[in-house]
XYZ file of C-alpha atoms in Angstrom:
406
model
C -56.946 -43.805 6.425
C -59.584 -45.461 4.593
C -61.778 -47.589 6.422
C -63.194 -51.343 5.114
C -66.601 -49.993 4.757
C -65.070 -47.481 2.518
C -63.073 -49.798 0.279
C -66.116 -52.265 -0.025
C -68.181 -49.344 -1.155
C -65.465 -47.633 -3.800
C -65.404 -51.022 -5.528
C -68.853 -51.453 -5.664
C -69.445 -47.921 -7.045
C -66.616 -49.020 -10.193
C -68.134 -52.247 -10.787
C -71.880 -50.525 -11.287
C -70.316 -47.620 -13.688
C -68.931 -50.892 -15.266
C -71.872 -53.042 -15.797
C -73.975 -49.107 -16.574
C -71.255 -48.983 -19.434
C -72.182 -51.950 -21.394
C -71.462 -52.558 -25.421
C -71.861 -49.155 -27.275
C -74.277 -49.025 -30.004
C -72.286 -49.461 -33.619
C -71.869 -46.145 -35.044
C -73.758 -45.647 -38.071
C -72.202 -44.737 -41.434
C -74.260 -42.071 -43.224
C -73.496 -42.248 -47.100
C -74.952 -39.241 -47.472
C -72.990 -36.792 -44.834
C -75.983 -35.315 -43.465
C -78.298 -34.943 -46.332
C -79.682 -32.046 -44.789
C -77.184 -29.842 -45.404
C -75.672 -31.880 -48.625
C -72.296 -32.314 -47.897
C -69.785 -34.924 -49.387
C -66.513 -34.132 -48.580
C -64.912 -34.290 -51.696
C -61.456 -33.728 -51.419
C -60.139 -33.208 -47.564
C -60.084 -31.050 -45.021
C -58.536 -28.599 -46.774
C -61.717 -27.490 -48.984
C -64.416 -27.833 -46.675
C -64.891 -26.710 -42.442
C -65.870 -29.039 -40.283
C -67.369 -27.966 -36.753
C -66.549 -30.255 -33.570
C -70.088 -31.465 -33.007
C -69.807 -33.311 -36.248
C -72.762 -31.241 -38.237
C -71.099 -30.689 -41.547
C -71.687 -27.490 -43.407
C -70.988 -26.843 -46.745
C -68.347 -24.262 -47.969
C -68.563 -24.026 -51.704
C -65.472 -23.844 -53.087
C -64.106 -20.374 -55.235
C -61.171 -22.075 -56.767
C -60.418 -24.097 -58.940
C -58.665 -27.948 -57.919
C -58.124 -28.787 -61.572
C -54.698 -28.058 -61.948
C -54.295 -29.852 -58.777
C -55.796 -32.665 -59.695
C -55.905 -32.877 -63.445
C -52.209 -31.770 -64.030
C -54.621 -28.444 -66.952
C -56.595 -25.948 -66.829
C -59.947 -25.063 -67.979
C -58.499 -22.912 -70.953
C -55.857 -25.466 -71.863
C -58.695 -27.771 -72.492
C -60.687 -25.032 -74.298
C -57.839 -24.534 -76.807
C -57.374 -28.180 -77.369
C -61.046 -28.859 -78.094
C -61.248 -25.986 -80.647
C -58.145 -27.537 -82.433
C -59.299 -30.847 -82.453
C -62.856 -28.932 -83.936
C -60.820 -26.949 -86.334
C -59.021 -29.583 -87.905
C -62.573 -31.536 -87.971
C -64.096 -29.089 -89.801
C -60.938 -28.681 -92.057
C -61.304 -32.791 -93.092
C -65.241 -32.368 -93.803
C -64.894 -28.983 -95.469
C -67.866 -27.947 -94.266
C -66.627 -24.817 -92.162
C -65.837 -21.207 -93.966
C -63.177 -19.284 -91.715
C -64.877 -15.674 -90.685
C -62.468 -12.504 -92.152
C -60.922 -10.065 -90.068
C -63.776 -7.506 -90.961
C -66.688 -10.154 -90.015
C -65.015 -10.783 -86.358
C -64.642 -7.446 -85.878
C -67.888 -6.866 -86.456
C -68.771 -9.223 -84.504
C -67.253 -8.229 -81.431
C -69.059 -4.540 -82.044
C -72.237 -6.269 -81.968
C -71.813 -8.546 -78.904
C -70.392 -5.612 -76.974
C -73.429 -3.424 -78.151
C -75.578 -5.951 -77.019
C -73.982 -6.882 -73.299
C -73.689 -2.702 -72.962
C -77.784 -2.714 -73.557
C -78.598 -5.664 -70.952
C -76.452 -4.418 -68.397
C -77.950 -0.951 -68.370
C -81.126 -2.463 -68.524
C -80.520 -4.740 -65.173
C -78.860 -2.112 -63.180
C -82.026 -0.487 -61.804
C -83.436 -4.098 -60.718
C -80.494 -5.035 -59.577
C -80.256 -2.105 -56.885
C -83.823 -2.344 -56.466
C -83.099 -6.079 -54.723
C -80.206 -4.855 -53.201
C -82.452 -2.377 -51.302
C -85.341 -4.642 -50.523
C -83.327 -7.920 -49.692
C -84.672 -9.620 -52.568
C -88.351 -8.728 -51.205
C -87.585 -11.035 -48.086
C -86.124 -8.301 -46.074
C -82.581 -10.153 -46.196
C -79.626 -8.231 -45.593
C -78.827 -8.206 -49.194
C -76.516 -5.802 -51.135
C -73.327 -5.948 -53.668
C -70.939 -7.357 -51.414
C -73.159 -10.391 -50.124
C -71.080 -13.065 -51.004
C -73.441 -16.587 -50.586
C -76.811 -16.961 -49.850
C -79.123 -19.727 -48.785
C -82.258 -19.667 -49.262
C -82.811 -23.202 -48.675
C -86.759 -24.707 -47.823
C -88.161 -20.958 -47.251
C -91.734 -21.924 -49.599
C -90.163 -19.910 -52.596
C -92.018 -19.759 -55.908
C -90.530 -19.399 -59.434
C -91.242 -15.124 -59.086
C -88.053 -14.995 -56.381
C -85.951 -16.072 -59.618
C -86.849 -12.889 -61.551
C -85.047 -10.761 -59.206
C -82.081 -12.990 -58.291
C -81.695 -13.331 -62.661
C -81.096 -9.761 -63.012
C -78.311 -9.508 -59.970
C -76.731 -12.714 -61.938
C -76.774 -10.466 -65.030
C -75.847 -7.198 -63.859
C -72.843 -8.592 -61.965
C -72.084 -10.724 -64.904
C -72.001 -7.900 -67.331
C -70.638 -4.882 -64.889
C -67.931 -2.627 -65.955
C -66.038 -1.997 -63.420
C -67.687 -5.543 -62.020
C -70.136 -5.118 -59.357
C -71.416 -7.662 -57.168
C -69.606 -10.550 -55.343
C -72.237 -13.217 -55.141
C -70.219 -16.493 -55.524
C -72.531 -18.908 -54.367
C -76.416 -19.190 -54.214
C -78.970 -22.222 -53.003
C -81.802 -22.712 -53.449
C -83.121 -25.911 -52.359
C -86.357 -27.085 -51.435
C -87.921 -24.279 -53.425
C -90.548 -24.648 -56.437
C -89.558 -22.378 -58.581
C -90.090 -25.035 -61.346
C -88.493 -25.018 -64.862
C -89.537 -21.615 -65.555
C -87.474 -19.770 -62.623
C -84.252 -22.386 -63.727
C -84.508 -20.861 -67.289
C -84.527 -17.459 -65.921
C -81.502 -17.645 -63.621
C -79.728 -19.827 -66.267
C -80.736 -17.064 -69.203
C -78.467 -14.555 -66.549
C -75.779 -17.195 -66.130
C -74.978 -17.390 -69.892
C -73.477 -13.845 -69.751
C -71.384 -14.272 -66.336
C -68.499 -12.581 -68.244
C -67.080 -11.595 -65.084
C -67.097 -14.848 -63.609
C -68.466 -14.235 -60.397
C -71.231 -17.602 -59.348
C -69.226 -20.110 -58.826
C -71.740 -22.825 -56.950
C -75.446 -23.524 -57.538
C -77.537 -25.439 -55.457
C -81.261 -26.364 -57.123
C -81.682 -29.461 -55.789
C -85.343 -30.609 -55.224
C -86.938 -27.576 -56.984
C -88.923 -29.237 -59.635
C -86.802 -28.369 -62.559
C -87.692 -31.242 -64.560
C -86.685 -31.923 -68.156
C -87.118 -28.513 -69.291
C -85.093 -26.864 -66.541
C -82.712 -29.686 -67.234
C -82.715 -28.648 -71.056
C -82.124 -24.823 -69.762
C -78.817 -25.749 -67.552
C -77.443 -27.883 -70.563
C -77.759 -24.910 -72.788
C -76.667 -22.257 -70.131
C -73.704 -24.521 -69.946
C -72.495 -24.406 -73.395
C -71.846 -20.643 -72.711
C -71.004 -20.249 -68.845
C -67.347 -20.135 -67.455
C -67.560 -19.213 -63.987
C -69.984 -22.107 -62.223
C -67.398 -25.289 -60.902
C -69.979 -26.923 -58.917
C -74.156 -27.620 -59.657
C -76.315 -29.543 -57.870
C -79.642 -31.205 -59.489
C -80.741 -33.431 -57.034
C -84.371 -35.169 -56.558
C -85.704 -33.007 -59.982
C -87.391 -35.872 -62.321
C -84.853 -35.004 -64.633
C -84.759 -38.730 -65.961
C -83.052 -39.660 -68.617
C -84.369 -36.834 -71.207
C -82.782 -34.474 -68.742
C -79.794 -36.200 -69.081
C -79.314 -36.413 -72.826
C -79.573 -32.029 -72.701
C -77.702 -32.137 -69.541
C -74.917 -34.097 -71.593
C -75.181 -31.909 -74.897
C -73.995 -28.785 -72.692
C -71.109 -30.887 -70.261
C -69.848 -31.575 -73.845
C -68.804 -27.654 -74.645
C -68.064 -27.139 -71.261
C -64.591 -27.032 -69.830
C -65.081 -25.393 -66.463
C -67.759 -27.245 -64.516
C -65.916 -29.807 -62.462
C -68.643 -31.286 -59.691
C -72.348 -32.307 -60.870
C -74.727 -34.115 -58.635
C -77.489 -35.903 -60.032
C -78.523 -38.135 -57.264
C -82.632 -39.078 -57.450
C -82.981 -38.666 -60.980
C -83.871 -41.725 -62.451
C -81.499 -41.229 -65.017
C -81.793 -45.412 -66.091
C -78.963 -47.257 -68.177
C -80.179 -44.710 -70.954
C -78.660 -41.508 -69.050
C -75.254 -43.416 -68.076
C -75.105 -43.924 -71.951
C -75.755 -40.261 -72.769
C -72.889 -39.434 -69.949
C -70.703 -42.043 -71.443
C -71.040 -41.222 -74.543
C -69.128 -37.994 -73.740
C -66.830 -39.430 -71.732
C -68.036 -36.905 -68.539
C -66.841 -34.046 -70.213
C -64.626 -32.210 -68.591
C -66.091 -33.140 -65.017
C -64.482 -34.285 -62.162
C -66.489 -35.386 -59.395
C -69.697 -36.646 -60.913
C -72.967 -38.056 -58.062
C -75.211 -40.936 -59.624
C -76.898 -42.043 -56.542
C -80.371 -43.557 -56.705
C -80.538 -43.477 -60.146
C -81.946 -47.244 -60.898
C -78.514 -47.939 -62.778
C -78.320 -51.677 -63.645
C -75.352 -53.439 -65.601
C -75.806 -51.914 -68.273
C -75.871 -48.529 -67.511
C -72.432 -49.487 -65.803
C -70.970 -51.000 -68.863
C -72.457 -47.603 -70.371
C -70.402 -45.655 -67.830
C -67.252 -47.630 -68.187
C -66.991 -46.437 -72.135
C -67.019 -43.111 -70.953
C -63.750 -43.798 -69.247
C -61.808 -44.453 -72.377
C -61.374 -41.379 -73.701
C -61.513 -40.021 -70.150
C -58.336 -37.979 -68.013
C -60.607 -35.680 -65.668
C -62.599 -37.642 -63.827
C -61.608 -38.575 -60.535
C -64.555 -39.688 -58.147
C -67.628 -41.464 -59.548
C -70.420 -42.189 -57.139
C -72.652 -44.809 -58.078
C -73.330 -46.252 -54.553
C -77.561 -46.862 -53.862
C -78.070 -48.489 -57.652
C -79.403 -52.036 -58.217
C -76.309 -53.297 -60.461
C -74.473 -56.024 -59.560
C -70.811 -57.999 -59.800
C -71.202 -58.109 -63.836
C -71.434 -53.782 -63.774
C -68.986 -53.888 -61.154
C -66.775 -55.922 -63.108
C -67.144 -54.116 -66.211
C -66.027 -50.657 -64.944
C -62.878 -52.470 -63.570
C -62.163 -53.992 -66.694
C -62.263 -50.683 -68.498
C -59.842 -48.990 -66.032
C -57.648 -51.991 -66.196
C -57.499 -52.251 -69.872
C -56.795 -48.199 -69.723
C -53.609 -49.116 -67.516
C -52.710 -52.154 -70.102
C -52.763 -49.883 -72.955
C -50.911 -47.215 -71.015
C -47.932 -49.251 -70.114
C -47.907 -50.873 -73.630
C -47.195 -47.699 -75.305
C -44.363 -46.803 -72.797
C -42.407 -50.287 -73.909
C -42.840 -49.198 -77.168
C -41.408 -46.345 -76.822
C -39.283 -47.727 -74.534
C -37.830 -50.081 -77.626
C -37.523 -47.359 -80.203
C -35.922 -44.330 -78.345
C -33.482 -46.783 -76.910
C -30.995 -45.023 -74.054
C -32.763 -42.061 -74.351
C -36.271 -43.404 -73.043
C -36.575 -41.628 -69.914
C -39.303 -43.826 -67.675
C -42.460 -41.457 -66.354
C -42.010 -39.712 -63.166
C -45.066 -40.749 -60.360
C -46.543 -37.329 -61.272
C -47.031 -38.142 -64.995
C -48.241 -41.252 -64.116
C -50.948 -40.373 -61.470
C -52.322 -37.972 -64.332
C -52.191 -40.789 -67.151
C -54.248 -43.456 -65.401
C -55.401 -41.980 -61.986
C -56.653 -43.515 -59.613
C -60.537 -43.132 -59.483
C -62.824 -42.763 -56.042
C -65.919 -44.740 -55.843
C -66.937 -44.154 -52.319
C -65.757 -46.884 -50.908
C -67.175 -49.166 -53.432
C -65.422 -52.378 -54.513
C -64.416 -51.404 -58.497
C -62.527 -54.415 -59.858
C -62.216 -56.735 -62.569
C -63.756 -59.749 -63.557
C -61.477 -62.345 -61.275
C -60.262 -65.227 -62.880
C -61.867 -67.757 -60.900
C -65.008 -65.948 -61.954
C -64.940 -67.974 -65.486
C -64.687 -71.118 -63.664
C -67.487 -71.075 -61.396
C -69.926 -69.043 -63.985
C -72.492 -71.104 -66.417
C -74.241 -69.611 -69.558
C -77.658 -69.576 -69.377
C -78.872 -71.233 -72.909
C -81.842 -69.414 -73.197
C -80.485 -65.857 -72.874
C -78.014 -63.849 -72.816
C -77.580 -63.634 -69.152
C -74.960 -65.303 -66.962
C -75.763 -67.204 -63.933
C -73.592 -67.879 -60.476
């Protein structure tokens, strides 16, 4: 039996655990998911591993989600941008159709030429193998990702890792399984990015899949060297550029290449001061063929968001736009909603028309079709809408400018 000493002191042991306990401090929400190791989770669980301590590493991805997501493929949307070229060229006459003879000669020579560079990487290739790319890593054809992340690495570590890239690119029977290489934190400057993206343009086997060069100094010129290795790669589905001055130079090359390219689907570009004359250059392609695009910290006003919200015309791919950490405000907010609501307007326009003239054999879209018409977009949690109504009531010109004023 408990005594009344005993009781008196078990309730005065709960009520100082009780007045110990307090308010807990408010949890703090961390945009970037642990910028040290880079992580936005992207999609769900599903795609990336999450440990129980809440330190999120990255998995790179070696699938595809485009099908998923998009409702086509990569080579669906190569075959309708060739058409759509072909018939081009066909109105402006200014394209002459090679002959049977000229492709096949063609082919001779490209083969010829891949059969020379991959005998000529093969013994540099096994040489890095052997020494773990002169670190002493354990290194060899089966190595599937490596992170090199922050290790004091100059542009000279790229001249190995270039001619792995091309010898697994170009091997016959393929040889080599790395899928996914970072390098962050590492000045290896423009001129190791052109070398590693020089190997990438022959990745005929498709083997890289993810490429991390964030904060290594790539500047315009390494900029100008992805766009071009771009134009010609079909195995990379995620790059990351972040914190590389690429500004808004880097953008326009960055945009030339997204333009041919029908495989890349997630680009970050976060601490680039890519300005309102980057989002232009992006918009003016309408993304590409990307689907999770990263503009943090990019000093994007209005404009640049009125810039980004043309791209979305033309636009079925996209499906999360980060723009979070920019000085625009409710008019570049507004303006992107506008543009997606206007998309959904024009959408559901053309299905009463068609409605009216097939008659009783209209058959009304099924949730699928219409997720992949007008889907819905992810902006990281950022309010996207249009103008509101009221919005006109309570705004006043300015006389003097352009501007508007609350």
């Amino acid at each position: 039996e408990k005594t009344a000493e005993d009781t008196k002191a078990t309730k005065k042991d709960k009520k100082g655990k009780k007045g110990k306990k307090g308010k807990e401090a408010p949890r703090k929400l961390d945009d970037d998911h642990d910028d040290h190791h880079d992580h936005e989770d992207h999609y769900n669980a599903e795609h990336h591993d999450q440990e129980k301590d809440n330190n999120t590493i990255h998995r790179p991805r070696v699938f595809s989600v485009r099908p998923q997501l998009t409702g086509t493929t990569s080579a669906m949307l190569k075959k309708k941008a060739a058409e759509k070229q072909a018939k081009q060229d066909e109105k402006d006459h200014n394209h002459i159709p090679l002959t049977e003879e000229e492709k096949e000669s063609k082919r001779v020579m490209t083969e010829a030429s891949h059969k020379r560079m991959r005998e000529k990487s093969k013994e540099p290739a096994q040489a890095c193998y052997n020494n773990g790319l002169g670190l002493g890593l354990p290194f060899h054809a089966e190595t599937g990702e490596i992170n090199l992340t922050n290790r004091g690495l100059k542009s000279d570590i790229a001249e190995g890792l270039s001619q792995v890239l091309l010898h697994q690119g170009l091997s016959d029977p393929p040889v080599g399984s790395l899928h996914s290489l970072v390098l962050r934190t590492n000045m290896i400057r423009f001129d190791g990015c052109e070398r590693l993206c020089n190997s990438l343009k022959y990745d005929i086997n498709r083997v890289l899949v993810y490429m991390d060069l964030s904060e290594c100094s790539i500047g315009v010129k390494g900029a100008k060297a992805v766009g071009d290795m771009l134009k010609q790669n079909e195995s990379l589905l995620e790059i990351r550029l972040k914190y590389n001055q690429i500004g808004h130079e880097g953008t326009a090359h960055l945009a030339e290449g997204l333009a041919h390219n029908f495989t890349l689907e997630n680009l970050s570009l976060k601490g680039n001061a890519i300005l309102d004359i980057g989002c232009e250059h992006l918009g003016a392609i309408h993304f590409g063929s990307l689907i999770d695009l990263d503009l943090r910290e990019n000093y994007i006003g209005n404009h640049g968001c009125e810039a980004l919200a043309k791209g979305f015309k033309g636009n079925r791919c996209l499906r999360r736009l980060n723009v979070r950490e920019n000085p625009f405000g409710d008019e570049g907010r507004w303006a992107i909603g506008g543009e997606l609501l206007a998309k959904k307007k024009k959408y559901w326009k053309k299905q009463k028309e068609k409605r009216v003239y097939e008659g009783n054999e209209y058959r009304a879209p099924t949730q699928r079709e219409k997720d992949l018409a007008i889907p819905k977009i992810d902006f990281a949690n950022l309010n996207i809408e249009p103008r509101p109504v009221l919005a006109w009531a309570v705004m006043t010109e300015c006389p003097k400018c352009v501007c508007t004023v609350m």
